[in-house]
Structures are given as structure tokens and as C-alpha cells.
CSV table of C-alpha atoms and ligand atoms in Angstrom, one decimal:
chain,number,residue,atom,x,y,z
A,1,UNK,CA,249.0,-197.7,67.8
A,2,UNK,CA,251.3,-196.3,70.0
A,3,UNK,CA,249.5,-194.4,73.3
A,4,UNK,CA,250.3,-190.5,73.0
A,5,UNK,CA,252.3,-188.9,75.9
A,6,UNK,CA,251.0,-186.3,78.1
A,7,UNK,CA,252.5,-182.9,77.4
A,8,UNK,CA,253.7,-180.2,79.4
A,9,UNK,CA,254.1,-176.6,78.3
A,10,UNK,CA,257.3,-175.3,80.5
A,11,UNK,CA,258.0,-171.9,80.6
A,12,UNK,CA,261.9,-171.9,81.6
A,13,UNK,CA,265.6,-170.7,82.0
A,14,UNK,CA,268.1,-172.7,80.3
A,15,UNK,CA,270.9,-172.9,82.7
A,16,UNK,CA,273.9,-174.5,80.7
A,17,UNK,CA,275.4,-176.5,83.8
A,18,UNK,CA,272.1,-178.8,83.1
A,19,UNK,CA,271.6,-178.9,86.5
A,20,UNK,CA,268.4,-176.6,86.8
A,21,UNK,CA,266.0,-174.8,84.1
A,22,UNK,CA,264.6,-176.2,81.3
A,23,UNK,CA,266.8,-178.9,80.8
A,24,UNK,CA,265.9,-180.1,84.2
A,25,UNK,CA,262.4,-179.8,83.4
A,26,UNK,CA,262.9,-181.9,80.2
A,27,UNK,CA,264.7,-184.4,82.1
A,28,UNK,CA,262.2,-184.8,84.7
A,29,UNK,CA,258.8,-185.0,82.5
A,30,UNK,CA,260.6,-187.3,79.9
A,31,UNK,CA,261.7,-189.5,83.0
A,32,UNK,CA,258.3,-190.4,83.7
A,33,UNK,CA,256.8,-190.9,80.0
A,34,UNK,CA,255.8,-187.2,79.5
A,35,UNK,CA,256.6,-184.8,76.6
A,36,UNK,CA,257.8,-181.6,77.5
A,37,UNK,CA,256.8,-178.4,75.4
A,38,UNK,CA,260.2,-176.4,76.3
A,39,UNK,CA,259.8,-172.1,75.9
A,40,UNK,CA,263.0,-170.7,77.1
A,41,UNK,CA,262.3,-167.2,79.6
A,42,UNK,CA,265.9,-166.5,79.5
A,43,UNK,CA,269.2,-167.1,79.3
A,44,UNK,CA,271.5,-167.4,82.4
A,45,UNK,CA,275.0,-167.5,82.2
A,46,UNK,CA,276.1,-169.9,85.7
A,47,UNK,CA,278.6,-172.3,86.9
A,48,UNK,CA,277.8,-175.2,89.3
A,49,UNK,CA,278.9,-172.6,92.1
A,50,UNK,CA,277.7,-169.2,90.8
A,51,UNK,CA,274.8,-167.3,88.4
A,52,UNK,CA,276.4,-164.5,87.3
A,53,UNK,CA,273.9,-162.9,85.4
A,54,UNK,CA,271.1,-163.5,82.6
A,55,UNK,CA,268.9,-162.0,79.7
A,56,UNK,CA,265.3,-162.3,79.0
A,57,UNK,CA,264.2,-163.3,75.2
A,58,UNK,CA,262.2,-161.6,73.0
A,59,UNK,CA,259.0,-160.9,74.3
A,60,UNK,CA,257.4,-161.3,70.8
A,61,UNK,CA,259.0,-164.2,70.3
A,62,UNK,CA,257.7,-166.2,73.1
A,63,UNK,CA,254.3,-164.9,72.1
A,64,UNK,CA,254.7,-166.4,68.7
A,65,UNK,CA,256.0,-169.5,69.6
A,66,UNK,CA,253.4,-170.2,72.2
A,67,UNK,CA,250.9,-169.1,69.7
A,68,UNK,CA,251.8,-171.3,66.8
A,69,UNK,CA,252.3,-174.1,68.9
A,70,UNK,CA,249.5,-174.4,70.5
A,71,UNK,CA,247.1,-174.4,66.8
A,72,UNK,CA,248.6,-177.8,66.6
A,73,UNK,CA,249.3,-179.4,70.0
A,74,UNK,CA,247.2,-180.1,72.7
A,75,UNK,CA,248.7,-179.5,76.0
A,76,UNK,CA,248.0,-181.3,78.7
A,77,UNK,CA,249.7,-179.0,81.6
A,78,UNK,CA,251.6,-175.8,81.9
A,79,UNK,CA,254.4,-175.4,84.2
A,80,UNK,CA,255.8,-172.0,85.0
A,81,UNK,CA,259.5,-171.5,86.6
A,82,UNK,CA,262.1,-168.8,86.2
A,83,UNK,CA,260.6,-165.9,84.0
A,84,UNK,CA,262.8,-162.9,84.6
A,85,UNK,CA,261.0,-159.7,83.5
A,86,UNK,CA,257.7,-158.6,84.0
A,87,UNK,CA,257.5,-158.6,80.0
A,88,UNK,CA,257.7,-162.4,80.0
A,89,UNK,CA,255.7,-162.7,83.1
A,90,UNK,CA,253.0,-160.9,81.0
A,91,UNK,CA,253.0,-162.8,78.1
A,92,UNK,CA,252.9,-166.2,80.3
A,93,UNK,CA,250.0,-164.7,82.1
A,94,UNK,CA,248.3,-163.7,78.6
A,95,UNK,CA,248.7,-167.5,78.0
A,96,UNK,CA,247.6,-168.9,81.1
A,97,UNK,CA,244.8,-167.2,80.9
A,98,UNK,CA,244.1,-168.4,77.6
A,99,UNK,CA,243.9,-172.0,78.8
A,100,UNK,CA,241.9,-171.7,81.9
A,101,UNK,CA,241.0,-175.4,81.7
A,102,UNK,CA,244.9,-176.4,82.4
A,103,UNK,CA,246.8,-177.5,85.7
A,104,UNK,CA,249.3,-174.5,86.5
A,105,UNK,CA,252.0,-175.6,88.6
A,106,UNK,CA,254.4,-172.9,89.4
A,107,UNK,CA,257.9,-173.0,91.0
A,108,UNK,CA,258.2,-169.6,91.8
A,109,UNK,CA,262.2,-169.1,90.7
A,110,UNK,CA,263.2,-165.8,92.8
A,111,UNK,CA,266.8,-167.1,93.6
A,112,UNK,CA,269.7,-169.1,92.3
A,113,UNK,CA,270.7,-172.4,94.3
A,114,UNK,CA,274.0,-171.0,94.6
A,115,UNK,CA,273.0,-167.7,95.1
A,116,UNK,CA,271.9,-164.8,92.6
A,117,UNK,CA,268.8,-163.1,92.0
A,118,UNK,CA,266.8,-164.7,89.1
A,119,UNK,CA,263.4,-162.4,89.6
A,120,UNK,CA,262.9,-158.9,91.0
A,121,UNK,CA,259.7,-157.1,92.2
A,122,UNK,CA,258.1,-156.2,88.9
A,123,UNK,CA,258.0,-160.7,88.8
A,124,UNK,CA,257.4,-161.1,91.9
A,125,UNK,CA,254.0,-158.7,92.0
A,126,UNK,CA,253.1,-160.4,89.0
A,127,UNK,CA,253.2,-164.0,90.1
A,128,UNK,CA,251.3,-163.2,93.3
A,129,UNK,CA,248.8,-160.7,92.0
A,130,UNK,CA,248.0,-162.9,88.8
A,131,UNK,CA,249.8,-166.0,88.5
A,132,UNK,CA,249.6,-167.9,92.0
A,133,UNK,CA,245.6,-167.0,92.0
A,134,UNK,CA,244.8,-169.6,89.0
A,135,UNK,CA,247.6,-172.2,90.2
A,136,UNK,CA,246.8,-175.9,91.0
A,137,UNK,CA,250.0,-175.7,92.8
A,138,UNK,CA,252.5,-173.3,93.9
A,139,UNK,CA,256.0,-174.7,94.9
A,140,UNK,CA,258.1,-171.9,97.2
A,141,UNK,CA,260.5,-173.0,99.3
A,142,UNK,CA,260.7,-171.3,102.5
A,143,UNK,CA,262.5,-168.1,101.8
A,144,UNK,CA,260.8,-167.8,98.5
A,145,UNK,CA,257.1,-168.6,100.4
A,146,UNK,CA,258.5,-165.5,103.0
A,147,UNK,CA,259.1,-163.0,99.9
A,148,UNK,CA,255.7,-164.0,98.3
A,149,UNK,CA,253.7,-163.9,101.6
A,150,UNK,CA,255.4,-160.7,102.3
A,151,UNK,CA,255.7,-162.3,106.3
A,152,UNK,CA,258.7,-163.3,108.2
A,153,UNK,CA,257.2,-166.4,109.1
A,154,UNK,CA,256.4,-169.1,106.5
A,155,UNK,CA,253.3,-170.8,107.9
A,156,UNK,CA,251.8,-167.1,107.9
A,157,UNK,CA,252.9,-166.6,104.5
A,158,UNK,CA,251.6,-170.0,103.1
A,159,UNK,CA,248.0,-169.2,104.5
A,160,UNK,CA,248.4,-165.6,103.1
A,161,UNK,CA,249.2,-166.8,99.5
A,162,UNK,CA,246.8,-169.5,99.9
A,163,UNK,CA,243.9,-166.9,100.0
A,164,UNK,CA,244.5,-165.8,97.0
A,165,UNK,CA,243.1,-168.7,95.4
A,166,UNK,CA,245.8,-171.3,94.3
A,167,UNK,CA,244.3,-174.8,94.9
A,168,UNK,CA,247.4,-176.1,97.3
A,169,UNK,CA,250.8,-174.5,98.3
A,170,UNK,CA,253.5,-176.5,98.9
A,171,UNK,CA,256.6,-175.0,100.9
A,172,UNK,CA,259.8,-177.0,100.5
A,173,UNK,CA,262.2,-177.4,103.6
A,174,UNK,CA,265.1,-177.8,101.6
A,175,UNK,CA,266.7,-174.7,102.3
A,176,UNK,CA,266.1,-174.4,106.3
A,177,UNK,CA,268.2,-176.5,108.9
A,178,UNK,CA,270.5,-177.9,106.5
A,179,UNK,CA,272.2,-179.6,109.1
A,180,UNK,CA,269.0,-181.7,110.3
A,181,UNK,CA,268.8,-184.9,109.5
A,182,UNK,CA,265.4,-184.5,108.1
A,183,UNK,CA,263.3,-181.9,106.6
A,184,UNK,CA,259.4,-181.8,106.4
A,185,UNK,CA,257.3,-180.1,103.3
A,186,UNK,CA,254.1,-178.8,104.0
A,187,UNK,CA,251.1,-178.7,101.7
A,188,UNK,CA,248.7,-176.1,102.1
A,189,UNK,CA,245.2,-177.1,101.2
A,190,UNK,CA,242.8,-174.9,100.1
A,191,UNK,CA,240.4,-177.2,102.4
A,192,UNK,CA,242.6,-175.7,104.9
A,193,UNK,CA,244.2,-178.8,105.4
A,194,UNK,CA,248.0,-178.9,106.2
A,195,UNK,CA,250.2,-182.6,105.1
A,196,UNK,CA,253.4,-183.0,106.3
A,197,UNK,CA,255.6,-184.9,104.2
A,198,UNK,CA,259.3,-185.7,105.9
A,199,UNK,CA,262.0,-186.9,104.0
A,200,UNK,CA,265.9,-187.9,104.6
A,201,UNK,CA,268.4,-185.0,103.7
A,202,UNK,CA,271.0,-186.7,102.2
A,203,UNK,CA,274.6,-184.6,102.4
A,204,UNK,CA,275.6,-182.2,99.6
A,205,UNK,CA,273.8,-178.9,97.9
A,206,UNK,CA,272.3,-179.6,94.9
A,207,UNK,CA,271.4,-177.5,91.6
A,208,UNK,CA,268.2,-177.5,90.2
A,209,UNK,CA,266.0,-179.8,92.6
A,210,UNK,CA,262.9,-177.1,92.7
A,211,UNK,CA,262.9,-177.3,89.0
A,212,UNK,CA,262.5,-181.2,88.9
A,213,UNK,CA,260.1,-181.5,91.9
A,214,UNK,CA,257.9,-179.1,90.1
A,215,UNK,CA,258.3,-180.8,86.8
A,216,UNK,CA,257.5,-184.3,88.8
A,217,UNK,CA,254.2,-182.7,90.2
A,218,UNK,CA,253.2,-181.4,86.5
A,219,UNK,CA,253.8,-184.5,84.5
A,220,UNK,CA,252.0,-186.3,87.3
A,221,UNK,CA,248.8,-183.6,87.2
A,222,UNK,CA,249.0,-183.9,83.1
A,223,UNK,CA,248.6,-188.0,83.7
A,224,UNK,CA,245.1,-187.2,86.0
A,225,UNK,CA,246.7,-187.8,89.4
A,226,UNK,CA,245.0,-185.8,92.4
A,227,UNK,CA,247.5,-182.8,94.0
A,228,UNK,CA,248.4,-185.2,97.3
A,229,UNK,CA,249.3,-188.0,94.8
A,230,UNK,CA,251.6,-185.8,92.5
A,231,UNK,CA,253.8,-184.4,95.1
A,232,UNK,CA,254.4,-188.0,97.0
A,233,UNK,CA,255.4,-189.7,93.8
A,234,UNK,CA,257.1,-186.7,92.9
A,235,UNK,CA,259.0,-186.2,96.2
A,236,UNK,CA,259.7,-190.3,95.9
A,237,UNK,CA,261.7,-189.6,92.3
A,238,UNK,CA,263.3,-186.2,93.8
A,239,UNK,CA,265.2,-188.1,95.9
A,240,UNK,CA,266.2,-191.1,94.4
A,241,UNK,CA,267.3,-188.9,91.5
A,242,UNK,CA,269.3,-186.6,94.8
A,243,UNK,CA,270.6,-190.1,96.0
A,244,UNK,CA,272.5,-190.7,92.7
A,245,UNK,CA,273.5,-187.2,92.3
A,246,UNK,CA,277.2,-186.7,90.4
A,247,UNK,CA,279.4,-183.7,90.6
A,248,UNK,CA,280.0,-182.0,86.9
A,249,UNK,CA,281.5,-179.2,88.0
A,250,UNK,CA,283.5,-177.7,91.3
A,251,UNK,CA,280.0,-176.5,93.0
A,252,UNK,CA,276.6,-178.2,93.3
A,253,UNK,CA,275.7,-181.6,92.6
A,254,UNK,CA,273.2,-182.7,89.9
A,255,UNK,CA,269.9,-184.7,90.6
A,256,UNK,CA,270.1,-187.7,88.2
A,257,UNK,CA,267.3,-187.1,86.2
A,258,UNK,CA,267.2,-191.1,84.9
A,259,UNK,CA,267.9,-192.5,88.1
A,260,UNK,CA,264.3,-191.1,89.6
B,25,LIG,N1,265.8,-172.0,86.8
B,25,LIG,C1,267.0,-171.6,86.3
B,25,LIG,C2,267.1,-171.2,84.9
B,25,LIG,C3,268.1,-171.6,87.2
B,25,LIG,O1,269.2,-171.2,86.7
B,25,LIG,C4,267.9,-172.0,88.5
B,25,LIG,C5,269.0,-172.0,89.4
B,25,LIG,O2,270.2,-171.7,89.1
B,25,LIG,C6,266.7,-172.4,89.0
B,25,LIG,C7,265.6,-172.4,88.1
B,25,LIG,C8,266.4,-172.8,90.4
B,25,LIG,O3,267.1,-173.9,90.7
B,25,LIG,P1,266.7,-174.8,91.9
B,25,LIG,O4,265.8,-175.9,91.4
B,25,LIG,O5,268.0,-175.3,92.4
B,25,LIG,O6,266.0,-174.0,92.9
């Protein structure tokens, strides 16, 4: 008999470039033998160079879906990125809650790669007072780890969300000194461990990166792999799928989600 694939329930944005949100989410966990459960948040409306805006679903509708899906399904890990309104943040949480046995990863979508606000406070206060707490891993990058941590320094603001309870935080380096050569992530431990993990920067600005790293780190905690585990093989695919990125559009590259 063919060996069932782990699933992972994402809660994401479609994004129609491709390049980020659910798509990139699919791409990612089905790159590495997973099945992705897709819920879309909402619907943004973005080139490869701008988001110009977006609208939440149906609150109800999320909540039916999920619901009906999950008398059927076992799921194996949820993964939470762009939600959008504190309605939909709501019903995730109602989920989450549900399922307190489940790996929560959460890339904590505040901004558009090119720019463009994807979550405001009513989100934000929901992902730090609820979300982050129950989270095997949260994945901010270093502005986003600032605006969560309320601090203007992003080791401060790591430590501060990491008392809230979240198992690790990892801070991505992608989007400081972007003309370094290299970049280092951090994982915050709830050990109180910190790991550096450097990697190349390869030229070019890319769409939808956060979104596949997470993904990566999900799929991986879904298959039984410990957090450290997750984000190097994780980081590894990032950047090979980065490495054979292709331009679609007149903006941001793509990650090759097959490549990884
Ligand atoms: N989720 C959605 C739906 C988006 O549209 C975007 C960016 O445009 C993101 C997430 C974040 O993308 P990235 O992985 O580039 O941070």
C-alpha cells in the first residue's frame, strides 16, 4: 500500500503572482512529499512589484471549512501565515486551540515583500497575545520580530516574544544589510539557547521566501523532525529553490519551488 503523506493545514493568502501565499505554501510542502490542506485568509490583488490591496473571506466560511475537514482528515501540522483581520485571526485561533496536540508554525505576515501592509494592529495583538504563545515556531524576520516585540532592537524583541511561551523563535536576516555578502538567522530557544545559522545572499529580491521557509519548517515538524533539524533542512531547500529563481514578472524573482 502506498505510505500516506503528512498533511499540513495552512491558513493563507493567495497571492496570484504565485510567488508568495498559499501557492507558495503548496509548492513548498508538496516539494518535499507532504500534502498541504490549503484555507485561503484572503485575497490580495499584487504584481511582482506592488500589493495593492486585499479582502478577507468569509469568516463563516473558514469556520465551516475547517470544521468539515477536519471530521475526515487527520492533520499532521498547522501552519499559520497572512490572516488579515482580527475576524480570521479569531477563527484560526478558535482552531488552534482546538488541536492543542499540533506543531504551530507561524510566519507572522505583517508586510508585503514589495511593500504594503498585509496585517494591522487588531492581527498583530492577536498573534502575540494568543497565537505566538502555543507556537512550536515563530518565523519574523527582523522588522516583523521589532513590531511584535514592540522594541527597536531585535535580539530584545526575540527574548521578549520568547517569554511568551513559543517553543523557538526564529528571526530571519533576509531583510537587514542587503548588500552583505551574508546574512545570519537566529533561533531563539526556549532553553535560552541562541543558533546562528549564516547563509550566502545571493543578488536579487525575491517574493514569497518567508512563506516557503515556513512551509519547509512545517512539512519537516509534520514528518517528526526536532525544531533545529527543520529550519537547517529547510534553510538548505530555501536557497537552492532562491538559487534557481526566474523572473515572471517586471518586480521580484520567484523561489523555484521544484528546484529545493
Ligand atoms: N502571504 C501573502 C498572501 C503575500 O501576498 C505575501 C507577500 O506579498 C506574503 C505572504 C509574504 O511574502 P514573503 O514570503 O515574501 O515575505
Amino acid at each position: 500500500m502506498v505510505m500516506k503523506p503528512v498533511t499540513v493545514m495552512v491558513f493563507s493568502g493567495l497571492d496570484p503572482t504565485g510567488g508568495a501565499g498559499i501557492q507558495a505554501d503548496i509548492q513548498a510542502i508538496s516539494a518535499h512529499g507532504g500534502h498541504c490542506l490549503p484555507f485561503v485568509t484572503a485575497l490580495t490583488t499584487q504584481d511582482t512589484r506592488h500589493l495593492t490591496s486585499f479582502r478577507t473571506v468569509d469568516t463563516d466560511v473558514l469556520r465551516d471549512q475547517a470544521s468539515v475537514l477536519l471530521r475526515d482528515i487527520h492533520v499532521d501540522a498547522i501552519k499559520v501565515g497572512m490572516l488579515g483581520s482580527a475576524g480570521i485571526a479569531d477563527v484560526v485561533d478558535d482552531l488552534v486551540d482546538s488541536l492543542p496536540e499540533l506543531p504551530l508554525i507561524i510566519d507572522p505576515v505583517l508586510n508585503a515583500g514589495g511593500g504594503g501592509q498585509l496585517s494591522g494592529e487588531a492581527v498583530i495583538d492577536v498573534l502575540k497575545n494568543r497565537l505566538i504563545p502555543r507556537a512550536a515556531v515563530v518565523t519574523p524576520n527582523c522588522a516583523e520580530v521589532r513590531e511584535l516585540g514592540g522594541c527597536h532592537e531585535s535580539e530584545l524583541a526575540a527574548r521578549s516574544l520568547l517569554q511568551t511561551g513559543p517553543e523557538g523563535v526564529f528571526v530571519t536576516a533576509g531583510d537587514e544589510d542587503i548588500d552583505a555578502s551574508t546574512m545570519t538567522h537566529k533561533l531563539y530557544s526556549k532553553d535560552l539557547q541562541i543558533t546562528d545559522y549564516q547563509c550566502q545572499r545571493l543578488p536579487g529580491l525575491f517574493h514569497g521566501t518567508g512563506c516557503t521557509l515556513a512551509a519547509a519548517i512545517a512539512v519537516r515538524l509534520a514528518r517528526g523532525e526536532c525544531l533545529s533539524e527543520a529550519i537547517e533542512g529547510a534553510l538548505e531547500f530555501v536557497q537552492s529553490c532562491i538559487q534557481s529563481a526566474y523572473a515572471i514578472g517586471q518586480g521580484q524573482l520567484i523561489p523555484d519551488r521544484w528546484q529545493g
